Amino acid sequence: MKKLIVIYMILIAAFIGYVTLHQLNSKNSKDYGLESGLRGEVDEKYVMVTFQAGMDYWKRGIKGFEDAAKVLNVSVEYRGATQYDANEENTVLEQVIAKKPAGIAVTAINPEALTATIDKAVQAGIPVVLFDSNTMDSKVRTFLGTDNRSAGATAANQLAKLIEGTGKVAIITRPGQLNHQERTDGFVDTLKSSYPNIQVVAIENGKGDQAESEQATRRIIQQVPDLNGIFATEANGGIGVGNALLQTGKAGKIKVIGFDTDKGTLDMVKNGVLSETLAQGTWNMGYWSLQYLFHLHHGLGDSNGESISTLPVYTDTGISVVTKTNVDSYYAK
Amino acid sequence: MKKLIVIYMILIAAFIGYVTLHQLNSKNSKDYGLESGLRGEVDEKYVMVTFQAGMDYWKRGIKGFEDAAKVLNVSVEYRGATQYDANEENTVLEQVIAKKPAGIAVTAINPEALTATIDKAVQAGIPVVLFDSNTMDSKVRTFLGTDNRSAGATAANQLAKLIEGTGKVAIITRPGQLNHQERTDGFVDTLKSSYPNIQVVAIENGKGDQAESEQATRRIIQQVPDLNGIFATEANGGIGVGNALLQTGKAGKIKVIGFDTDKGTLDMVKNGVLSETLAQGTWNMGYWSLQYLFHLHHGLGDSNGESISTLPVYTDTGISVVTKTNVDSYYAK
């Protein structure tokens, strides 16, 4: 009986010891404001706000946002204007701000339209980061998105490889829209500096429209029958180019680099009408947006005072090249 | 006695229950490859490798690396060549690679010298990111550092504010060194596009040397007695400018924007000889380098296959403006 009591006493001591140790551990890591590692609370809710919320384009970004929520043990919500409509996005953003979430990742429908509402969120003390499309002059200091000049340079290098560094190429783009101008500039500058035997023979306005881009491509092919390659700076342009090549029997002969990963574009990469397309790092935009918001919400960062930013100013979320070989993994799920 | 046994039984049951529950919790979160939140193991060691390892310049970066290690519960080590010597940095890096750490953050002494050794690390399966100074053509896809064009633009905006948008300004720089060229370009382009009443009257070579920069400044002041402002693109240049102003009685009259936060520069901001200096986001470089390495080591990221990058390609770690008001928090500790 005495022995039994001793065993019980040991067990009780072990139990108390275990519980105490565990609580001590929790307390130690609480010094850094977090219970253990980077781990939030499930009632900590972060919201992503977009426009044209149903577009395939956002799906990988939402996935990144959700993946970050899983590893950080927090909750996320996805909200967006259904249309390409600045007023509607402003309304959605106002509703989100009213609920005082732990943080908001916003993509701005255009550089001016959302600035006032975004600043209202910042003034209410809600952490905000911008992704994909930046504002011009808001109080938000952190932007994540594609470096479009660098994307254009990638297009130039890929197309140069496909046509073996020699020949005539054309561009179908939307002149006057900043991201497309930057893609065009990066493409042209890279060819100029690195590929002296490649000549840009035409830069045409496809107006972001399949039919317009198709007609522009047909015109170019008529004027330059020995054209070797085309870079389309946006998705509809690429599909228009593809259709023109199919109709003129040039598919596969003229090499084409498209942009983005909507279903039409991916289908044309799969059947070889487009040689390659460039995928933006949208998963990265979502994932690192949430990471940054989490850091802002938890006041993680440099302890040296508010004058020193605790977050990167700009994050280039990168471009990846989609070919026939890897195209299947890019279809939206 | 019977009562006592019942109590003992309950306690034992509680103990077993508690332990089981705790293990269950751990198991659940292991689904994401991590025990709970973003939290590594203490025996997971990440290494930062620099050159001129004793420089004040690295201190905030090391602090950022260490701060990230704390929140992620991993270990870090700091290694570096003692001199400005590519061979020495290569040797240090070889030694680090031989120990197979969980990840390495390297700053490249120049764009070519370390590429082969860095690629060796990547081929050995060790996660590598580059910070502060990039390589030209290594297998590393992720770089964190200052956007020097944008830093030059900040200098232009700050100097324009100080001289109220009107006057004559000069630049003391190191022509031919890429980061200084970019700072100069960003400065000049911003003045051209936004401040039509500010004229750049001289761009002089200070050779990264205090005495040379001092002489260059004296020459400029002699030729342009009504000079209003100077931008020095690196620390020694700024101190040289400061000394020239002190000797010519122009201190405080000609506004100066310096660069970086070594003690000499901060002292001159404190006593008003330099109006402001620009601090690079070195804490950010260290902190986010470790975050990215942690993600690579734990295979966190997009599950859609290796063709899609899981990390941002480029992270602009930002610039902050150091004035008399906030200068104290920038001294190295």
XYZ file of C-alpha atoms in Angstrom:
666
model
C 0.000 0.000 0.000
C 2.823 2.380 0.928
C 4.545 1.579 -2.379
C 1.337 2.339 -4.260
C 1.066 5.746 -2.606
C 4.683 6.534 -3.565
C 3.927 5.644 -7.190
C 0.812 7.827 -7.090
C 2.843 10.685 -5.612
C 5.414 10.358 -8.406
C 2.668 10.393 -11.012
C 1.056 13.449 -9.465
C 4.420 15.221 -9.330
C 5.015 14.286 -12.988
C 1.594 15.663 -13.914
C 2.125 18.955 -12.103
C 5.654 19.186 -13.510
C 4.430 18.561 -17.044
C 1.653 21.144 -16.844
C 3.957 23.741 -15.260
C 6.678 23.170 -17.842
C 4.165 23.502 -20.655
C 2.799 26.762 -19.288
C 6.331 28.043 -18.766
C 7.154 27.300 -22.404
C 4.108 29.193 -23.588
C 5.052 32.120 -21.393
C 8.591 32.264 -22.760
C 7.546 32.463 -26.375
C 4.914 35.049 -25.462
C 7.800 37.460 -25.012
C 7.769 37.826 -28.791
C 4.060 38.524 -28.841
C 3.168 35.089 -30.165
C 2.276 31.914 -28.316
C 4.672 29.706 -30.223
C 6.383 30.567 -33.467
C 4.414 32.644 -35.962
C 0.921 31.514 -35.037
C -2.176 33.651 -34.734
C -5.683 33.056 -33.453
C -8.534 31.586 -35.468
C -10.711 34.619 -34.669
C -8.066 36.851 -36.262
C -9.658 37.590 -39.630
C -7.866 38.980 -42.689
C -9.770 40.038 -45.799
C -8.758 40.104 -49.466
C -10.609 42.666 -51.621
C -10.619 42.604 -55.439
C -12.767 43.674 -58.380
C -14.320 41.353 -60.987
C -14.181 38.896 -58.121
C -15.193 35.888 -60.187
C -12.232 36.060 -62.603
C -9.974 32.983 -62.888
C -7.041 35.390 -62.564
C -7.562 35.797 -58.785
C -7.860 32.096 -57.975
C -4.170 31.404 -57.356
C -3.874 34.599 -55.297
C -6.787 33.519 -53.112
C -5.128 30.105 -52.754
C -1.914 31.800 -51.594
C -3.882 33.895 -49.096
C -5.580 30.738 -47.795
C -2.322 28.764 -47.654
C -0.737 31.493 -45.529
C -3.803 31.460 -43.262
C -3.340 27.720 -42.718
C 0.323 27.936 -41.715
C -0.339 31.007 -39.539
C -3.524 29.571 -37.967
C -5.698 32.594 -38.793
C -8.950 33.109 -40.710
C -9.410 34.735 -44.085
C -12.327 36.028 -46.095
C -12.538 36.879 -49.786
C -14.597 39.868 -50.875
C -14.777 41.727 -54.149
C -16.779 43.892 -56.491
C -18.543 41.617 -58.960
C -17.964 44.070 -61.822
C -15.056 46.149 -63.133
C -16.488 49.082 -61.188
C -14.583 51.418 -58.859
C -17.720 52.548 -57.001
C -18.670 48.973 -56.291
C -15.163 48.142 -55.021
C -15.249 51.249 -52.813
C -18.551 50.095 -51.318
C -17.208 46.609 -50.645
C -14.083 48.083 -49.046
C -16.196 50.383 -46.829
C -18.174 47.354 -45.619
C -14.965 45.468 -44.864
C -13.471 48.432 -42.944
C -16.640 48.715 -40.832
C -15.992 45.194 -39.491
C -12.473 46.161 -38.309
C -10.649 43.072 -39.575
C -7.059 42.205 -38.541
C -5.845 43.312 -41.964
C -6.888 43.977 -45.575
C -5.111 43.093 -48.824
C -6.531 45.256 -51.621
C -5.940 45.408 -55.338
C -6.756 48.862 -56.699
C -9.021 48.886 -59.739
C -7.074 51.959 -60.901
C -4.416 54.182 -59.334
C -6.786 56.920 -58.077
C -10.271 55.545 -57.458
C -9.677 53.750 -54.148
C -7.109 56.012 -52.487
C -9.524 57.834 -50.160
C -11.196 54.658 -48.897
C -7.867 52.875 -48.470
C -6.539 55.809 -46.456
C -9.644 55.614 -44.282
C -8.700 52.012 -43.411
C -5.139 53.041 -42.553
C -6.407 55.898 -40.387
C -8.708 53.459 -38.579
C -5.546 51.545 -37.611
C -6.244 48.562 -39.864
C -3.108 47.109 -41.518
C -3.368 47.357 -45.324
C -1.165 46.076 -48.137
C -1.727 46.539 -51.861
C -1.226 43.747 -54.380
C -1.344 43.318 -58.183
C -2.426 46.943 -58.918
C -0.996 49.770 -56.848
C -2.484 53.135 -55.930
C -0.681 56.330 -56.848
C -0.515 58.187 -53.591
C -2.198 56.377 -50.710
C -0.874 55.971 -47.170
C -0.085 52.292 -47.816
C 3.654 51.673 -48.004
C 3.719 48.060 -49.162
C 2.955 46.771 -52.637
C 3.318 43.256 -54.054
C 3.066 42.627 -57.779
C 4.675 41.835 -61.100
C 7.623 43.890 -62.307
C 6.274 44.422 -65.815
C 9.561 45.632 -67.341
C 11.205 42.488 -66.099
C 8.288 40.414 -67.441
C 8.871 42.000 -70.862
C 12.567 41.122 -70.603
C 11.638 37.494 -69.853
C 9.380 37.476 -72.925
C 12.287 38.780 -75.051
C 14.700 36.134 -73.766
C 12.172 33.327 -74.281
C 11.211 34.437 -77.791
C 14.872 34.906 -78.738
C 15.556 31.308 -77.682
C 12.625 30.042 -79.761
C 13.745 31.844 -82.932
C 17.442 31.155 -82.238
C 18.467 34.768 -81.842
C 17.646 35.892 -85.390
C 14.654 37.308 -87.213
C 11.705 39.690 -87.257
C 9.258 40.058 -84.389
C 6.123 42.060 -83.613
C 4.257 43.147 -80.485
C 0.502 43.210 -79.890
C -0.200 45.434 -76.901
C -2.355 48.180 -75.346
C -0.372 51.407 -75.775
C -1.031 53.967 -73.053
C -1.855 51.493 -70.281
C 1.131 51.594 -67.933
C 1.639 47.867 -67.263
C 1.483 47.078 -70.985
C 3.816 49.946 -71.862
C 6.326 48.583 -69.322
C 6.080 45.055 -70.748
C 6.663 46.473 -74.235
C 9.624 48.598 -73.065
C 11.258 45.690 -71.236
C 10.819 43.512 -74.334
C 12.198 46.078 -76.798
C 15.107 47.166 -74.560
C 16.214 43.584 -73.931
C 16.187 42.751 -77.644
C 18.171 45.932 -78.378
C 20.830 45.267 -75.760
C 21.209 41.475 -76.054
C 19.954 40.334 -79.488
C 21.325 42.542 -82.282
C 20.013 40.153 -84.954
C 16.398 40.432 -83.911
C 14.391 43.305 -85.350
C 11.097 44.655 -83.992
C 9.094 45.319 -87.171
C 5.728 46.317 -85.665
C 4.075 47.399 -82.410
C 0.303 47.234 -82.863
C -2.690 48.138 -80.681
C -4.812 45.046 -80.020
C -7.048 47.095 -77.659
C -7.245 44.157 -75.235
C -9.694 42.571 -77.643
C -9.488 39.213 -79.423
C -10.984 40.350 -82.727
C -8.913 43.565 -82.882
C -5.731 41.626 -82.087
C -6.561 39.027 -84.706
C -6.990 41.715 -87.397
C -3.783 43.485 -86.311
C -1.883 40.198 -86.574
C -3.263 39.503 -90.066
C -2.171 42.976 -91.188
C 1.352 42.425 -89.854
C 1.666 39.001 -91.503
C 0.552 40.489 -94.812
C 3.158 43.252 -94.592
C 5.941 41.044 -93.186
C 5.470 37.547 -94.646
C 8.734 36.298 -93.122
C 7.754 37.265 -89.556
C 9.350 34.934 -86.969
C 7.767 35.830 -83.657
C 5.086 37.762 -81.752
C 4.798 38.917 -78.145
C 1.259 39.568 -76.943
C 1.301 41.604 -73.732
C -2.121 40.456 -72.504
C -4.366 37.420 -72.676
C -7.004 38.479 -75.223
C -4.255 39.682 -77.539
C -2.574 36.272 -77.380
C -5.784 34.467 -78.281
C -6.391 36.900 -81.161
C -2.858 36.243 -82.436
C -3.451 32.494 -82.111
C -6.673 32.697 -84.133
C -4.955 34.724 -86.866
C -2.147 32.150 -87.100
C -4.648 29.271 -87.287
C -6.497 30.993 -90.154
C -3.362 31.829 -92.106
C -1.717 28.426 -91.668
C 1.121 29.982 -89.662
C 0.346 28.287 -86.326
C 3.520 26.756 -84.897
C 5.642 28.454 -87.587
C 5.506 31.931 -86.065
C 6.541 31.632 -82.413
C 4.266 33.423 -79.938
C 4.739 34.409 -76.300
C 1.410 35.152 -74.611
C 0.559 36.569 -71.198
C -1.398 35.249 -68.208
C -3.099 31.915 -67.712
C -6.796 32.088 -68.505
C -8.278 28.930 -69.989
C -8.225 30.138 -73.613
C -4.524 30.965 -73.425
C -3.595 27.697 -71.704
C -5.574 25.695 -74.286
C -3.565 27.385 -77.066
C -0.276 26.576 -75.290
C -1.446 22.988 -74.911
C -2.212 22.591 -78.617
C 0.943 24.436 -79.692
C -0.636 27.519 -81.293
C 1.049 29.686 -78.652
C 4.634 28.633 -77.911
C 4.606 29.824 -74.314
C 2.740 32.117 -71.976
C 3.936 34.050 -68.921
C 2.237 33.374 -65.590
C 2.288 36.102 -62.975
C 3.194 35.113 -59.411
C -0.346 35.555 -58.113
C 0.037 32.811 -55.489
C 3.004 34.783 -54.118
C 0.885 37.954 -54.054
C -1.745 36.286 -51.875
C 0.650 34.351 -49.651
C 3.038 37.208 -48.876
C 0.201 39.754 -48.564
C -1.129 37.753 -45.639
C 2.358 37.278 -44.161
C 2.942 41.044 -44.252
C -0.514 41.815 -42.791
C 0.133 39.275 -40.014
C 3.420 41.032 -39.212
C 1.713 44.436 -39.137
C -1.166 43.172 -36.978
C 1.217 41.605 -34.453
C 3.550 44.603 -34.410
C 6.404 42.333 -35.444
C 9.424 44.055 -36.812
C 12.135 46.409 -35.849
C 11.841 47.713 -32.323
C 13.725 50.908 -33.183
C 10.632 52.998 -33.581
C 8.083 53.849 -36.193
C 10.424 55.865 -38.376
C 11.940 52.642 -39.690
C 9.693 50.624 -41.920
C 9.144 47.043 -40.827
C 8.028 45.803 -44.209
C 9.532 45.667 -47.679
C 8.300 48.542 -49.822
C 7.951 46.537 -53.013
C 7.903 42.798 -53.587
C 8.339 41.526 -57.146
C 6.252 38.381 -57.091
C 7.877 37.053 -60.253
C 6.972 35.503 -63.565
C 7.071 31.861 -64.558
C 7.189 30.470 -68.062
C 4.331 28.148 -69.073
C 5.144 25.647 -71.807
C 3.411 22.569 -73.244
C 5.311 20.524 -70.630
C 4.017 22.228 -67.498
C 0.769 23.787 -68.783
C -1.506 21.319 -66.977
C -0.580 22.593 -63.531
C -1.718 26.124 -64.429
C -5.399 25.462 -65.077
C -7.562 27.086 -62.375
C -8.988 24.548 -59.946
C -8.396 4.812 1.630
C -10.802 3.852 -1.155
C -11.627 7.535 -1.654
C -7.928 8.312 -1.956
C -7.477 5.668 -4.650
C -10.405 7.099 -6.612
C -8.826 10.558 -6.468
C -5.517 9.084 -7.599
C -7.249 7.325 -10.490
C -8.917 10.554 -11.565
C -5.597 12.374 -11.448
C -3.885 9.661 -13.505
C -6.722 9.733 -16.032
C -6.419 13.520 -16.227
C -2.668 13.224 -16.782
C -3.017 10.654 -19.568
C -5.838 12.674 -21.089
C -3.805 15.858 -21.024
C -0.735 14.281 -22.631
C -2.820 12.548 -25.290
C -4.697 15.728 -26.139
C -1.451 17.660 -26.400
C 0.087 15.094 -28.730
C -3.068 15.031 -30.807
C -2.892 18.799 -31.213
C 0.700 18.588 -32.372
C -0.180 15.875 -34.844
C -3.002 17.896 -36.371
C -0.866 20.910 -37.107
C 1.871 18.662 -38.522
C -0.335 18.316 -41.592
C 1.190 21.605 -42.748
C 4.730 20.381 -42.158
C 5.118 22.441 -38.992
C 4.349 21.572 -35.400
C 2.318 24.696 -34.708
C 2.300 27.821 -36.813
C 5.555 28.823 -38.468
C 7.949 27.374 -35.898
C 11.177 25.503 -36.612
C 13.592 23.524 -34.472
C 16.446 24.997 -32.467
C 18.922 22.651 -34.195
C 17.838 24.138 -37.543
C 20.754 26.456 -38.276
C 20.751 29.273 -40.845
C 23.921 31.185 -41.712
C 24.462 34.769 -42.896
C 27.654 35.334 -44.932
C 29.110 38.792 -45.644
C 32.453 40.477 -46.394
C 34.147 43.120 -44.212
C 32.220 41.367 -41.477
C 33.055 43.935 -38.779
C 31.399 46.886 -40.565
C 28.657 48.796 -38.737
C 26.662 48.576 -41.948
C 25.779 44.901 -41.363
C 24.642 45.287 -37.736
C 20.978 46.019 -38.395
C 20.858 43.222 -40.984
C 22.253 40.759 -38.442
C 19.669 42.032 -35.944
C 16.885 41.368 -38.455
C 18.252 37.858 -39.094
C 18.340 37.217 -35.334
C 14.861 38.679 -34.762
C 13.436 36.343 -37.405
C 15.255 33.424 -35.737
C 13.560 34.284 -32.430
C 10.033 34.367 -33.820
C 10.643 31.223 -35.894
C 12.438 29.353 -33.069
C 15.524 28.469 -35.125
C 19.259 29.087 -34.735
C 21.429 31.487 -36.720
C 25.122 32.023 -37.172
C 26.975 35.015 -38.614
C 30.086 34.429 -40.738
C 32.035 36.697 -43.000
C 35.297 37.533 -44.669
C 37.144 39.985 -42.437
C 38.448 41.939 -45.449
C 36.993 43.288 -48.700
C 38.344 40.169 -50.407
C 36.434 37.867 -52.765
C 38.802 34.915 -52.213
C 38.314 35.151 -48.484
C 34.521 35.314 -48.819
C 34.633 32.286 -51.139
C 36.631 30.348 -48.531
C 34.184 31.264 -45.760
C 31.250 30.251 -47.965
C 32.912 26.892 -48.787
C 33.316 26.219 -45.054
C 29.661 27.081 -44.426
C 28.463 24.829 -47.278
C 30.526 21.908 -45.893
C 28.440 22.032 -42.701
C 25.177 21.665 -44.668
C 23.151 24.334 -42.850
C 19.370 24.726 -43.214
C 19.946 27.797 -45.381
C 22.423 30.533 -46.320
C 21.861 34.267 -46.853
C 24.791 35.680 -48.833
C 25.764 39.139 -49.956
C 27.998 39.001 -53.028
C 31.149 41.096 -52.804
C 30.786 41.708 -56.541
C 28.476 40.351 -59.264
C 30.845 37.633 -60.555
C 33.280 36.495 -57.850
C 30.979 34.277 -55.797
C 28.721 32.801 -58.484
C 30.470 29.407 -58.725
C 30.544 28.818 -54.970
C 26.943 29.978 -54.545
C 25.846 27.593 -57.298
C 27.670 24.792 -55.476
C 25.494 25.455 -52.429
C 22.324 25.392 -54.537
C 23.411 22.140 -56.211
C 24.049 20.635 -52.749
C 20.355 21.312 -52.042
C 20.979 24.098 -49.545
C 18.452 26.961 -49.761
C 20.214 30.226 -50.661
C 19.000 33.823 -50.915
C 21.054 36.875 -51.864
C 20.785 40.196 -50.063
C 22.224 43.731 -50.405
C 24.503 42.890 -53.390
C 23.260 40.521 -56.057
C 25.184 38.164 -58.351
C 24.879 38.471 -62.124
C 24.003 34.985 -63.192
C 23.846 32.500 -60.306
C 21.199 29.820 -59.742
C 19.714 31.825 -56.870
C 16.325 33.293 -57.778
C 15.681 35.510 -54.778
C 17.306 38.849 -54.017
C 16.525 41.365 -51.283
C 18.019 44.853 -51.359
C 17.647 48.557 -51.938
C 16.119 49.823 -55.178
C 18.831 52.386 -55.858
C 16.898 54.307 -58.528
C 14.071 54.726 -56.086
C 16.561 55.768 -53.353
C 17.847 58.471 -55.713
C 14.263 59.607 -56.303
C 13.733 59.877 -52.541
C 16.904 61.974 -52.281
C 15.565 64.295 -54.998
C 12.189 64.731 -53.297
C 13.795 65.389 -49.912
C 16.347 67.873 -51.253
C 13.648 69.654 -53.288
C 11.610 70.076 -50.100
C 14.616 71.517 -48.260
C 15.402 74.088 -50.964
C 11.709 74.784 -51.623
C 11.697 73.543 -55.183
C 14.117 76.093 -56.619
C 17.867 76.367 -57.098
C 21.140 74.765 -58.127
C 22.245 71.358 -56.901
C 25.287 69.092 -57.327
C 25.993 65.370 -56.951
C 29.063 63.737 -55.426
C 29.137 60.114 -56.553
C 31.213 57.181 -57.873
C 30.542 57.084 -61.620
C 30.826 53.615 -63.120
C 29.732 51.707 -60.016
C 26.231 50.430 -60.759
C 24.452 51.200 -57.470
C 25.816 54.762 -57.453
C 24.934 55.254 -61.111
C 21.365 54.167 -60.342
C 21.124 56.552 -57.368
C 22.377 59.385 -59.579
C 19.943 58.489 -62.396
C 16.983 58.278 -60.021
C 17.923 61.658 -58.557
C 18.423 63.424 -61.897
C 15.329 61.909 -63.538
C 13.086 62.851 -60.621
C 14.323 66.452 -60.624
C 13.797 66.630 -64.389
C 10.263 65.298 -64.292
C 8.962 66.907 -61.079
C 11.049 70.010 -60.284
C 11.577 72.184 -63.369
C 13.102 74.994 -61.269
C 15.935 72.890 -59.900
C 19.065 72.656 -62.025
C 21.799 70.008 -61.667
C 24.991 72.067 -62.140
C 27.648 69.409 -61.433
C 28.116 65.647 -61.110
C 31.547 65.028 -59.582
C 33.550 61.887 -58.791
C 34.278 61.658 -55.059
C 35.921 58.234 -55.555
C 34.294 56.970 -52.353
C 36.925 58.932 -50.471
C 36.456 61.695 -47.886
C 39.403 63.859 -48.998
C 38.567 63.533 -52.716
C 34.910 64.385 -52.050
C 35.933 67.364 -49.929
C 38.106 68.752 -52.728
C 35.407 68.140 -55.332
C 32.911 70.011 -53.168
C 35.268 72.988 -52.731
C 35.750 73.139 -56.505
C 31.995 73.164 -57.094
C 31.372 75.882 -54.480
C 34.061 78.047 -56.061
C 32.499 77.681 -59.512
C 28.890 77.964 -58.308
C 28.859 80.292 -55.280
C 25.035 80.283 -55.125
C 24.794 76.479 -54.882
C 21.727 75.403 -52.871
C 22.054 71.668 -52.378
C 24.210 68.536 -52.686
C 23.362 64.840 -52.872
C 26.200 62.505 -51.842
C 25.494 58.954 -53.035
C 27.675 57.228 -50.429
C 28.830 57.747 -46.841
C 32.448 58.918 -47.315
C 31.279 61.375 -49.940
C 28.781 62.864 -47.510
C 31.420 63.331 -44.811
C 33.763 64.921 -47.356
C 30.994 67.307 -48.389
C 30.319 68.110 -44.724
C 33.977 68.907 -44.082
C 34.134 71.200 -47.119
C 31.043 73.081 -45.922
C 32.477 73.462 -42.426
C 35.681 74.914 -43.834
C 33.961 77.308 -46.203
C 31.379 78.527 -43.689
C 28.552 77.052 -45.769
C 27.436 74.411 -43.264
C 23.660 74.560 -42.828
C 23.344 77.014 -45.718
C 23.872 74.470 -48.479
C 21.447 71.599 -47.860
C 22.969 68.104 -48.092
C 21.415 64.655 -48.415
C 23.878 61.921 -47.437
C 23.674 58.142 -47.696
C 23.863 55.321 -45.149
C 24.191 55.486 -41.388
C 27.800 55.056 -40.286
C 28.771 57.000 -37.158
C 30.493 59.864 -39.029
C 27.412 60.501 -41.157
C 24.984 60.315 -38.218
C 27.156 62.719 -36.194
C 26.966 65.235 -39.054
C 23.172 64.871 -39.242
C 23.003 65.369 -35.485
C 24.999 68.607 -35.586
C 23.194 69.869 -38.685
C 26.094 69.837 -41.176
C 24.203 67.244 -43.220
C 20.467 67.979 -43.506
C 19.427 64.335 -43.842
C 20.809 60.927 -44.703
C 19.114 57.914 -46.262
C 19.110 54.654 -44.312
C 18.840 51.424 -46.252
C 16.375 48.799 -44.986
C 19.098 46.457 -43.759
C 16.949 45.102 -40.893
C 14.395 44.095 -43.532
C 17.134 42.389 -45.568
C 18.135 40.208 -42.618
C 14.617 39.524 -41.341
C 13.047 38.587 -44.682
C 16.142 36.658 -45.822
C 15.612 34.288 -42.907
C 11.855 34.125 -43.511
C 12.451 33.141 -47.147
C 15.140 30.580 -46.235
C 12.781 29.092 -43.625
C 10.096 28.743 -46.305
C 12.538 27.075 -48.708
C 13.874 24.705 -46.027
C 10.366 23.624 -45.008
C 9.173 23.280 -48.581
C 6.402 25.749 -47.852
C 4.728 27.305 -50.793
C 2.698 26.436 -53.777
C 1.938 22.762 -54.124
C 1.541 23.018 -57.895
C 5.013 21.823 -58.694
C 8.518 23.133 -59.005
C 7.891 25.151 -62.150
C 6.142 27.798 -60.080
C 8.389 29.827 -57.850
C 7.416 29.883 -54.199
C 9.331 33.028 -53.361
C 9.309 36.622 -54.527
C 12.049 37.264 -57.085
C 12.998 40.681 -55.800
C 12.201 42.417 -52.528
C 12.826 46.155 -52.270
C 13.730 46.541 -48.619
C 13.145 50.284 -48.692
C 14.778 53.528 -47.637
C 14.039 55.646 -44.601
C 14.909 59.275 -44.126
C 17.155 60.111 -41.150
C 16.789 63.636 -39.770
C 17.986 65.423 -36.621
C 14.723 64.320 -34.981
C 15.105 60.562 -35.370
C 18.897 60.241 -35.779
C 19.476 58.763 -32.317
C 17.690 55.526 -33.104
C 20.028 54.854 -36.037
C 23.325 54.580 -34.159
C 24.643 50.982 -34.241
C 24.211 49.190 -30.918
